[in-house]
Short mmCIF file of C-alpha atoms in Angstrom, two decimals:
data_model
loop_
_atom_site.label_atom_id
_atom_site.label_comp_id
_atom_site.label_asym_id
_atom_site.label_seq_id
_atom_site.Cartn_x
_atom_site.Cartn_y
_atom_site.Cartn_z
CA UNK A 1 -24.04 24.00 -26.39
CA UNK A 2 -20.42 24.84 -25.66
CA UNK A 3 -19.32 24.89 -22.09
CA UNK A 4 -16.58 27.15 -20.84
CA UNK A 5 -13.27 25.95 -19.55
CA UNK A 6 -11.42 26.75 -16.35
CA UNK A 7 -8.31 28.07 -18.08
CA UNK A 8 -9.04 29.74 -21.39
CA UNK A 9 -5.35 29.88 -22.27
CA UNK A 10 -5.16 26.10 -22.48
CA UNK A 11 -7.97 25.68 -25.01
CA UNK A 12 -8.78 28.93 -26.83
CA UNK A 13 -10.42 26.99 -29.67
CA UNK A 14 -11.90 23.59 -28.98
CA UNK A 15 -13.31 21.67 -31.97
CA UNK A 16 -17.04 22.22 -32.15
CA UNK A 17 -17.59 18.77 -33.64
CA UNK A 18 -16.09 17.05 -30.62
CA UNK A 19 -18.19 19.11 -28.23
CA UNK A 20 -21.36 18.45 -30.20
CA UNK A 21 -20.56 14.75 -30.07
CA UNK A 22 -20.19 14.96 -26.31
CA UNK A 23 -23.58 16.64 -26.03
CA UNK A 24 -25.15 13.83 -28.00
CA UNK A 25 -23.59 11.32 -25.64
CA UNK A 26 -24.29 13.06 -22.35
CA UNK A 27 -27.24 15.33 -23.12
CA UNK A 28 -27.69 19.08 -22.67
CA UNK A 29 -28.47 18.75 -18.96
CA UNK A 30 -24.99 17.42 -18.15
CA UNK A 31 -22.54 20.29 -18.73
CA UNK A 32 -18.86 19.57 -18.48
CA UNK A 33 -15.55 21.30 -18.97
CA UNK A 34 -13.20 20.27 -21.73
CA UNK A 35 -10.21 18.10 -20.73
CA UNK A 36 -6.98 19.77 -19.74
CA UNK A 37 -3.87 19.89 -21.83
CA UNK A 38 -0.89 17.77 -20.83
CA UNK A 39 2.74 17.48 -21.84
CA UNK A 40 3.78 15.73 -25.00
CA UNK A 41 4.46 12.01 -24.47
CA UNK A 42 7.39 12.03 -26.89
CA UNK A 43 9.18 14.67 -24.86
CA UNK A 44 8.50 12.69 -21.69
CA UNK A 45 10.01 9.56 -23.26
CA UNK A 46 13.07 11.54 -24.32
CA UNK A 47 13.57 13.03 -20.87
CA UNK A 48 13.10 9.64 -19.20
CA UNK A 49 15.61 7.99 -21.53
CA UNK A 50 18.22 10.67 -20.91
CA UNK A 51 17.71 10.47 -17.16
CA UNK A 52 17.98 6.68 -17.26
CA UNK A 53 21.24 6.87 -19.21
CA UNK A 54 22.72 9.35 -16.73
CA UNK A 55 21.72 7.19 -13.77
CA UNK A 56 23.19 4.08 -15.42
CA UNK A 57 26.53 5.82 -16.05
CA UNK A 58 26.73 7.15 -12.51
CA UNK A 59 25.85 3.76 -11.06
CA UNK A 60 28.53 2.09 -13.19
CA UNK A 61 31.14 4.61 -12.07
CA UNK A 62 30.24 4.13 -8.42
CA UNK A 63 30.09 0.34 -8.50
CA UNK A 64 33.50 0.03 -10.21
CA UNK A 65 35.30 1.41 -7.18
CA UNK A 66 33.16 -0.60 -4.81
CA UNK A 67 33.83 -3.80 -6.79
CA UNK A 68 37.61 -3.29 -6.51
CA UNK A 69 37.33 -2.76 -2.78
CA UNK A 70 35.15 -5.85 -2.50
CA UNK A 71 37.84 -7.98 -4.20
CA UNK A 72 40.45 -6.78 -1.71
CA UNK A 73 38.07 -7.48 1.14
CA UNK A 74 37.44 -10.97 -0.24
CA UNK A 75 41.15 -11.85 -0.20
CA UNK A 76 41.50 -10.27 3.17
CA UNK A 77 38.63 -12.31 4.55
CA UNK A 78 40.16 -15.60 3.25
CA UNK A 79 43.38 -14.93 5.17
CA UNK A 80 41.36 -14.11 8.24
CA UNK A 81 39.40 -17.31 7.85
CA UNK A 82 42.61 -19.42 7.78
CA UNK A 83 43.94 -17.63 10.82
CA UNK A 84 40.64 -18.05 12.61
CA UNK A 85 40.56 -21.80 11.88
CA UNK A 86 44.09 -22.24 13.24
CA UNK A 87 43.20 -20.32 16.38
CA UNK A 88 40.08 -22.37 16.94
CA UNK A 89 42.03 -25.62 16.57
CA UNK A 90 44.60 -24.43 19.08
CA UNK A 91 41.88 -23.42 21.51
CA UNK A 92 40.12 -26.74 21.04
CA UNK A 93 43.36 -28.66 21.75
CA UNK A 94 44.05 -26.71 24.93
CA UNK A 95 40.50 -27.22 26.12
CA UNK A 96 40.70 -31.00 25.54
CA UNK A 97 43.94 -31.21 27.49
CA UNK A 98 42.43 -29.34 30.44
CA UNK A 99 39.37 -31.58 30.42
CA UNK A 100 41.56 -34.73 30.34
CA UNK A 101 43.64 -33.57 33.24
CA UNK A 102 40.54 -32.74 35.25
CA UNK A 103 38.89 -36.14 34.63
CA UNK A 104 41.96 -38.36 35.31
CA UNK A 105 44.37 -36.65 37.70
CA UNK A 106 47.88 -38.03 37.85
CA UNK A 107 49.29 -39.76 40.92
CA UNK A 108 52.41 -38.61 42.68
CA UNK A 109 54.38 -41.49 41.13
CA UNK A 110 53.24 -40.61 37.64
CA UNK A 111 54.08 -36.97 38.19
CA UNK A 112 57.55 -37.95 39.42
CA UNK A 113 57.95 -40.29 36.46
CA UNK A 114 56.92 -37.56 34.15
CA UNK A 115 59.39 -35.21 35.70
CA UNK A 116 62.14 -37.83 35.42
CA UNK A 117 61.38 -38.63 31.78
CA UNK A 118 61.85 -35.03 30.73
CA UNK A 119 58.26 -34.01 30.02
CA UNK A 120 58.76 -30.62 31.57
CA UNK A 121 59.40 -29.13 28.09
CA UNK A 122 56.03 -30.32 26.82
CA UNK A 123 54.33 -28.77 29.81
CA UNK A 124 55.99 -25.45 29.06
CA UNK A 125 54.85 -25.70 25.44
CA UNK A 126 51.23 -26.35 26.42
CA UNK A 127 51.30 -23.29 28.65
CA UNK A 128 52.39 -21.11 25.69
CA UNK A 129 49.43 -22.08 23.48
CA UNK A 130 46.80 -19.94 25.24
CA UNK A 131 49.01 -16.86 24.92
CA UNK A 132 49.36 -17.33 21.15
CA UNK A 133 45.62 -17.90 20.86
CA UNK A 134 44.79 -14.66 22.68
CA UNK A 135 47.10 -12.71 20.40
CA UNK A 136 45.49 -14.21 17.32
CA UNK A 137 42.03 -13.39 18.67
CA UNK A 138 42.98 -9.78 19.27
CA UNK A 139 44.40 -9.55 15.77
CA UNK A 140 41.20 -11.01 14.34
CA UNK A 141 39.06 -8.55 16.29
CA UNK A 142 41.13 -5.61 15.08
CA UNK A 143 40.90 -6.73 11.47
CA UNK A 144 37.17 -7.36 11.80
CA UNK A 145 36.65 -3.87 13.25
CA UNK A 146 38.57 -2.37 10.33
CA UNK A 147 36.45 -4.33 7.88
CA UNK A 148 33.22 -3.16 9.54
CA UNK A 149 34.43 0.43 9.45
CA UNK A 150 35.25 0.16 5.75
CA UNK A 151 31.81 -1.26 5.03
CA UNK A 152 30.16 1.55 6.99
CA UNK A 153 32.09 4.17 5.02
CA UNK A 154 31.02 2.54 1.76
CA UNK A 155 27.36 2.55 2.81
CA UNK A 156 27.57 6.19 3.91
CA UNK A 157 29.20 7.22 0.65
CA UNK A 158 26.71 5.30 -1.48
CA UNK A 159 23.65 6.68 0.38
CA UNK A 160 24.91 10.27 0.14
CA UNK A 161 25.76 10.04 -3.56
CA UNK A 162 22.42 8.40 -4.38
CA UNK A 163 20.42 11.09 -2.56
CA UNK A 164 22.33 13.97 -4.16
CA UNK A 165 22.16 12.36 -7.61
CA UNK A 166 18.43 11.79 -7.31
CA UNK A 167 17.75 15.38 -6.28
CA UNK A 168 19.87 16.85 -9.08
CA UNK A 169 18.37 14.62 -11.77
CA UNK A 170 14.79 15.17 -10.64
CA UNK A 171 15.25 18.95 -10.54
CA UNK A 172 16.79 19.00 -14.03
CA UNK A 173 14.02 16.82 -15.45
CA UNK A 174 11.38 18.99 -13.76
CA UNK A 175 12.78 22.21 -15.21
CA UNK A 176 12.93 20.69 -18.70
CA UNK A 177 9.42 19.29 -18.32
CA UNK A 178 8.04 22.70 -17.31
CA UNK A 179 9.32 24.18 -20.58
CA UNK A 180 7.78 21.47 -22.76
CA UNK A 181 4.73 22.25 -24.93
CA UNK A 182 1.34 20.82 -24.11
CA UNK A 183 -1.19 18.95 -26.19
CA UNK A 184 -4.91 18.25 -25.92
CA UNK A 185 -6.16 14.72 -25.18
CA UNK A 186 -8.49 13.34 -27.88
CA UNK A 187 -12.10 14.41 -27.15
CA UNK A 188 -13.44 10.92 -27.84
CA UNK A 189 -11.49 9.60 -24.84
CA UNK A 190 -13.08 12.04 -22.41
CA UNK A 191 -15.47 10.65 -19.82
CA UNK A 192 -18.13 12.47 -17.86
CA UNK A 193 -18.18 12.35 -14.09
CA UNK A 194 -20.67 9.75 -12.90
CA UNK A 195 -21.23 8.54 -9.37
CA UNK A 196 -19.32 9.30 -6.19
CA UNK A 197 -15.94 7.80 -7.01
CA UNK A 198 -13.08 8.12 -9.47
CA UNK A 199 -13.95 7.23 -13.05
CA UNK A 200 -10.70 5.28 -13.49
CA UNK A 201 -9.31 2.46 -11.38
CA UNK A 202 -5.94 2.38 -9.69
CA UNK A 203 -4.33 0.23 -12.38
CA UNK A 204 -6.09 1.62 -15.47
CA UNK A 205 -3.24 4.04 -16.01
CA UNK A 206 -0.88 1.15 -16.83
CA UNK A 207 -2.31 1.08 -20.35
CA UNK A 208 -1.24 4.71 -20.89
CA UNK A 209 2.53 4.70 -21.04
CA UNK A 210 2.80 8.47 -20.76
CA UNK A 211 1.11 8.62 -17.37
CA UNK A 212 2.36 5.25 -16.11
CA UNK A 213 6.07 5.84 -16.75
CA UNK A 214 5.94 9.35 -15.35
CA UNK A 215 4.18 8.14 -12.19
CA UNK A 216 6.64 5.31 -11.49
CA UNK A 217 9.88 6.98 -12.58
CA UNK A 218 9.31 10.59 -11.49
CA UNK A 219 6.43 10.81 -9.04
CA UNK A 220 7.05 14.47 -8.01
CA UNK A 221 6.71 15.54 -11.63
CA UNK A 222 3.44 13.66 -12.21
CA UNK A 223 1.91 14.84 -8.93
CA UNK A 224 2.86 18.47 -9.59
CA UNK A 225 1.32 18.33 -13.07
CA UNK A 226 -1.99 17.12 -11.64
CA UNK A 227 -1.93 19.65 -8.80
CA UNK A 228 -1.20 22.45 -11.25
CA UNK A 229 -4.11 21.42 -13.48
CA UNK A 230 -6.63 21.84 -10.66
CA UNK A 231 -4.77 24.79 -9.04
CA UNK A 232 -4.41 22.94 -5.74
CA UNK A 233 -2.32 25.70 -4.15
CA UNK A 234 -4.80 28.44 -5.12
CA UNK A 235 -2.22 30.75 -6.67
CA UNK A 236 -2.59 32.87 -9.76
CA UNK A 237 -0.58 31.73 -12.74
CA UNK A 238 1.13 28.39 -13.37
CA UNK A 239 1.86 26.45 -10.20
CA UNK A 240 3.64 23.42 -11.65
CA UNK A 241 7.10 24.38 -10.42
CA UNK A 242 5.72 25.35 -7.00
CA UNK A 243 4.09 21.97 -6.48
CA UNK A 244 7.10 20.18 -7.95
CA UNK A 245 9.62 21.79 -5.58
CA UNK A 246 7.38 21.39 -2.52
CA UNK A 247 6.87 17.69 -3.23
CA UNK A 248 10.57 17.07 -3.90
CA UNK A 249 11.60 19.08 -0.82
CA UNK A 250 9.42 16.95 1.44
CA UNK A 251 10.87 13.78 -0.09
CA UNK A 252 14.43 15.00 0.51
CA UNK A 253 13.65 16.04 4.09
CA UNK A 254 12.11 12.62 4.73
CA UNK A 255 15.15 10.76 3.34
CA UNK A 256 17.89 13.01 4.70
CA UNK A 257 17.63 11.78 8.34
CA UNK A 258 18.23 8.22 7.13
CA UNK A 259 21.52 9.31 5.54
CA UNK A 260 22.56 11.29 8.61
CA UNK A 261 21.83 8.31 10.89
CA UNK A 262 24.43 6.28 8.97
CA UNK A 263 27.11 8.69 10.23
CA UNK A 264 26.03 8.38 13.87
CA UNK A 265 27.10 5.86 16.48
CA UNK A 266 24.04 4.55 18.26
CA UNK A 267 25.96 3.54 21.42
CA UNK A 268 27.50 6.98 22.00
CA UNK A 269 25.00 9.24 20.17
CA UNK A 270 21.62 7.78 21.03
CA UNK A 271 19.88 11.15 21.48
CA UNK A 272 20.73 12.55 18.00
CA UNK A 273 19.85 9.16 16.57
CA UNK A 274 16.38 9.37 18.11
CA UNK A 275 15.93 13.02 17.03
CA UNK A 276 16.75 12.30 13.39
CA UNK A 277 14.44 9.30 13.42
CA UNK A 278 11.58 11.50 14.66
CA UNK A 279 12.39 14.09 11.98
CA UNK A 280 12.12 11.44 9.26
CA UNK A 281 8.73 10.35 10.60
CA UNK A 282 7.45 13.95 10.79
CA UNK A 283 8.41 14.86 7.22
CA UNK A 284 7.04 11.58 5.89
CA UNK A 285 3.71 12.30 7.59
CA UNK A 286 3.73 15.86 6.20
CA UNK A 287 4.17 14.47 2.69
CA UNK A 288 1.35 11.98 3.24
CA UNK A 289 -0.98 14.70 4.55
CA UNK A 290 -0.35 16.86 1.47
CA UNK A 291 -1.02 13.92 -0.84
CA UNK A 292 -4.27 13.03 0.94
CA UNK A 293 -5.46 16.66 0.95
CA UNK A 294 -4.79 16.90 -2.77
CA UNK A 295 -6.75 13.71 -3.41
CA UNK A 296 -9.61 15.00 -1.28
CA UNK A 297 -9.52 18.29 -3.19
CA UNK A 298 -9.98 16.41 -6.48
CA UNK A 299 -12.91 14.52 -4.95
CA UNK A 300 -14.53 17.78 -3.88
CA UNK A 301 -13.92 19.44 -7.24
CA UNK A 302 -15.61 16.63 -9.16
CA UNK A 303 -18.54 16.28 -6.78
CA UNK A 304 -17.40 12.98 -5.28
CA UNK A 305 -17.77 11.87 -1.68
CA UNK A 306 -14.93 13.56 0.20
CA UNK A 307 -15.82 14.37 3.80
CA UNK A 308 -16.27 10.94 5.36
CA UNK A 309 -13.92 8.89 7.50
CA UNK A 310 -14.03 6.06 4.97
CA UNK A 311 -12.78 8.16 2.07
CA UNK A 312 -10.04 9.69 4.22
CA UNK A 313 -8.80 6.27 5.37
CA UNK A 314 -9.01 4.93 1.83
CA UNK A 315 -6.96 7.82 0.45
CA UNK A 316 -4.33 7.36 3.18
CA UNK A 317 -3.99 3.63 2.52
CA UNK A 318 -3.81 4.13 -1.23
CA UNK A 319 -0.97 6.64 -0.95
CA UNK A 320 0.89 4.56 1.66
CA UNK A 321 0.81 1.22 -0.14
CA UNK A 322 0.50 2.28 -3.80
CA UNK A 323 1.45 5.91 -4.24
CA UNK A 324 2.32 5.55 -7.93
CA UNK A 325 -1.08 4.01 -8.68
CA UNK A 326 -2.79 6.82 -6.76
CA UNK A 327 -0.92 9.41 -8.83
CA UNK A 328 -1.98 7.63 -12.04
CA UNK A 329 -5.62 7.55 -10.97
CA UNK A 330 -5.64 11.25 -10.08
CA UNK A 331 -3.96 12.16 -13.37
CA UNK A 332 -6.54 10.20 -15.37
CA UNK A 333 -9.38 11.84 -13.46
CA UNK A 334 -8.05 15.34 -14.08
CA UNK A 335 -7.00 14.89 -17.70
CA UNK A 336 -9.70 12.61 -19.10
CA UNK A 337 -12.85 13.42 -17.11
CA UNK A 338 -14.95 16.50 -17.81
CA UNK A 339 -15.36 18.84 -14.90
CA UNK A 340 -18.96 19.69 -13.93
CA UNK A 341 -20.21 23.28 -14.04
CA UNK A 342 -23.30 24.93 -12.61
CA UNK A 343 -25.62 26.78 -14.96
CA UNK A 344 -27.03 29.91 -13.31
CA UNK A 345 -28.54 31.72 -16.28
CA UNK A 346 -29.58 31.17 -19.87
CA UNK A 347 -30.33 33.56 -22.70
CA UNK A 348 -31.68 32.73 -26.16
CA UNK A 349 -32.22 34.70 -29.34
CA UNK A 350 -32.76 34.28 -33.04
CA UNK A 351 -29.11 33.91 -33.93
CA UNK A 352 -27.24 32.61 -30.93
CA UNK A 353 -27.87 31.04 -27.57
CA UNK A 354 -25.72 31.85 -24.56
CA UNK A 355 -25.37 30.33 -21.12
CA UNK A 356 -23.78 31.94 -18.11
CA UNK A 357 -22.30 29.26 -15.86
CA UNK A 358 -20.08 29.12 -12.81
CA UNK A 359 -17.63 26.50 -11.75
CA UNK A 360 -16.60 25.69 -8.20
CA UNK A 361 -13.02 26.35 -9.12
CA UNK A 362 -9.73 26.48 -7.34
CA UNK A 363 -10.78 29.29 -5.02
CA UNK A 364 -13.59 27.29 -3.41
CA UNK A 365 -17.35 27.41 -3.67
CA UNK A 366 -17.70 29.93 -0.84
CA UNK A 367 -15.27 32.41 -2.36
CA UNK A 368 -16.24 35.43 -4.43
CA UNK A 369 -13.63 34.46 -7.02
CA UNK A 370 -15.76 31.93 -8.88
CA UNK A 371 -14.96 31.37 -12.51
CA UNK A 372 -17.85 32.50 -14.71
CA UNK A 373 -18.21 32.01 -18.42
CA UNK A 374 -20.43 33.10 -21.26
CA UNK A 375 -21.00 30.11 -23.54
CA UNK A 376 -22.06 30.84 -27.10
CA UNK A 377 -23.38 28.34 -29.62
CA UNK A 378 -24.52 28.88 -33.17
CA UNK A 379 -28.23 28.33 -33.77
CA UNK A 380 -28.11 28.99 -37.50
CA UNK A 381 -26.65 26.87 -40.26
CA UNK A 382 -24.35 29.63 -41.38
CA UNK A 383 -20.61 28.95 -41.36
CA UNK A 384 -19.84 32.63 -41.01
CA UNK A 385 -18.63 32.06 -37.49
CA UNK A 386 -17.83 28.96 -35.44
CA UNK A 387 -18.74 28.44 -31.79
CA UNK A 388 -16.12 29.52 -29.32
CA UNK A 389 -15.54 29.14 -25.60
CA UNK A 390 -15.48 32.57 -23.99
CA UNK A 391 -14.28 32.90 -20.42
CA UNK A 392 -15.06 35.84 -18.15
CA UNK A 393 -12.66 36.25 -15.21
CA UNK A 394 -14.43 37.41 -12.08
CA UNK A 395 -12.19 40.44 -11.57
CA UNK A 396 -13.33 41.88 -14.93
CA UNK A 397 -16.97 41.90 -13.80
CA UNK A 398 -16.81 45.19 -11.94
CA UNK A 399 -18.61 48.50 -12.28
CA UNK A 400 -19.02 49.05 -16.05
CA UNK A 401 -16.69 51.69 -17.43
CA UNK A 402 -16.91 51.86 -21.18
CA UNK A 403 -14.35 54.54 -21.87
CA UNK A 404 -15.77 55.22 -25.33
CA UNK A 405 -15.60 58.77 -26.60
CA UNK A 406 -18.24 60.00 -29.01
CA UNK A 407 -16.76 61.73 -32.03
CA UNK A 408 -19.15 64.58 -32.84
CA UNK A 409 -17.67 65.15 -36.29
CA UNK A 410 -17.93 61.54 -37.37
CA UNK A 411 -21.08 60.96 -35.36
CA UNK A 412 -19.83 57.60 -34.17
CA UNK A 413 -17.92 56.01 -31.37
CA UNK A 414 -14.18 55.67 -31.72
CA UNK A 415 -13.94 52.15 -30.29
CA UNK A 416 -14.01 49.31 -32.81
CA UNK A 417 -15.95 47.03 -30.49
CA UNK A 418 -19.05 49.14 -30.97
CA UNK A 419 -21.09 51.55 -28.87
CA UNK A 420 -22.20 50.85 -25.30
CA UNK A 421 -25.53 49.05 -24.81
CA UNK A 422 -27.60 52.12 -23.97
CA UNK A 423 -27.40 53.50 -27.54
CA UNK A 424 -28.20 50.29 -29.37
CA UNK A 425 -31.81 51.14 -30.13
CA UNK A 426 -32.40 50.98 -33.84
CA UNK A 427 -29.62 48.56 -34.63
CA UNK A 428 -30.51 45.31 -36.30
CA UNK A 429 -30.11 42.70 -33.58
CA UNK A 430 -29.16 39.83 -35.83
CA UNK A 431 -26.61 41.82 -37.79
CA UNK A 432 -25.10 43.27 -34.62
CA UNK A 433 -24.85 39.87 -33.00
CA UNK A 434 -23.22 38.38 -36.08
CA UNK A 435 -20.77 41.28 -36.30
CA UNK A 436 -19.96 41.04 -32.60
CA UNK A 437 -19.31 37.32 -32.76
CA UNK A 438 -17.34 37.73 -35.97
CA UNK A 439 -15.21 40.29 -34.16
CA UNK A 440 -14.53 37.69 -31.49
CA UNK A 441 -13.31 35.30 -34.18
CA UNK A 442 -11.13 37.83 -35.97
CA UNK A 443 -7.35 37.69 -35.94
CA UNK A 444 -7.16 40.95 -34.02
CA UNK A 445 -9.11 39.33 -31.22
CA UNK A 446 -6.83 36.29 -30.93
CA UNK A 447 -4.72 37.81 -28.19
CA UNK A 448 -7.71 38.79 -26.09
CA UNK A 449 -8.99 35.32 -25.16
CA UNK A 450 -11.72 36.67 -22.86
CA UNK A 451 -14.88 38.74 -23.08
CA UNK A 452 -14.94 41.95 -21.10
CA UNK A 453 -17.93 43.09 -19.09
CA UNK A 454 -18.89 45.48 -21.86
CA UNK A 455 -18.73 42.70 -24.45
CA UNK A 456 -21.13 40.61 -22.40
CA UNK A 457 -23.47 43.52 -21.80
CA UNK A 458 -23.39 44.44 -25.48
CA UNK A 459 -24.21 40.94 -26.61
CA UNK A 460 -27.07 40.54 -24.16
CA UNK A 461 -28.44 43.98 -25.00
CA UNK A 462 -28.13 43.37 -28.72
CA UNK A 463 -30.08 40.16 -28.47
CA UNK A 464 -32.67 41.82 -26.25
CA UNK A 465 -32.34 39.04 -23.71
CA UNK A 466 -32.13 38.77 -19.96
CA UNK A 467 -30.61 36.51 -17.38
CA UNK A 468 -32.76 34.16 -15.35
CA UNK A 469 -32.18 33.17 -11.73
CA UNK A 470 -30.54 36.47 -11.01
CA UNK A 471 -30.31 35.62 -7.29
CA UNK A 472 -27.84 32.85 -8.16
CA UNK A 473 -25.70 35.05 -10.32
CA UNK A 474 -21.98 34.70 -9.53
CA UNK A 475 -21.24 38.31 -10.39
CA UNK A 476 -20.16 40.75 -7.74
CA UNK A 477 -22.68 42.85 -5.85
CA UNK A 478 -21.21 46.12 -7.04
CA UNK A 479 -22.28 45.39 -10.61
CA UNK A 480 -25.16 47.53 -11.78
CA UNK A 481 -28.09 45.11 -11.67
CA UNK A 482 -29.94 47.10 -14.30
CA UNK A 483 -27.55 45.71 -16.84
CA UNK A 484 -28.94 42.22 -16.11
CA UNK A 485 -32.66 42.98 -15.96
#
């Protein structure tokens, strides 16, 4: 039995042999959705290498100027050290003289003798030492302040350049990555969802260089790819760039306050300093909340435990302490684990068997926009047609409007797809079913990718079959229920 996929554009033709092998492994009572396509690993390696080379060249250019300034500062600091040592020795000598005079005061005769022997010049010289020491200290303080200011400017410049460079490189890599082709993971590597937890561990992605390198070197890109695969944002069409820019924007907003704080003086600008610190905390928490909600969404989509305090705390801790490993685990779950579907009806005939199934897709289980699919498998040994996944978007399942015009001269309907179901009496069911399925496999049908409401009704009417469990049907209420009796 072939099971439909969430996005029919990703896998219009999945190998029947691989799907039959999966049914042998997991049994017919365990339906699953084929794995999603991902970007080519060779292109990822190329992009990563180019980005690494650009970063290395920029870092070399920046550190060259800093290294020259550091050499000047080193010579400057040696001169300051010599001057500081001389000043300390002078201060130490003056202090010892004051202590000696305080411990053993001179008598009047000694003072007179000293005056008579001409020691008045030495006394004047000792009084000049403190003045020279104060001047040297002021000079040292001024030079030290200049050195600190130069260091602060270097740190500000380096932080600003690093942030801007990171944003530009990540955006360029993301745009190139979005234009890369996709490939299908090997079917033999696909696992089926079992239990209430992720099928891969946090570190199992290290053995897959494609996912590991992308998670550690460009986390926004890897997270956006996973979020786009499960349609986390609930938008129609590809959402990779949307998730990529939202993730990168939150990262920039979380890091920007740290760069701005480097330009502030905490002693004179304490209020802006505190405000920017709070802004960094707020944006960091917003990024963490989005990551945890995405992880919880994957849990819910694969039927895992997702609404308990334990799982919420576990997801928060995983993203706080090992965000790259969390991104790897989510990517493995989405790309290499089959997604469960719910079978709501089954029809069988002499030639083919079909299953109508729904999937709790990106729009939520309580929404009317469930993804429904008609799954067709070949019951005969004929190789006239091969099984194919046929996906029925919910918006197509509306009030049937065939639009066929009966040509009275030719006595036939003008549409190539065949007449509507109500005039099928007298047609050979097997031949009609084979022709209908062959039409689905024809080259003219390649651009269609989906079965319309009329195609489904025709096939069911041709086979003379009916749906079971009609109360659980995912189709809209305005559909004529007589078509499904």
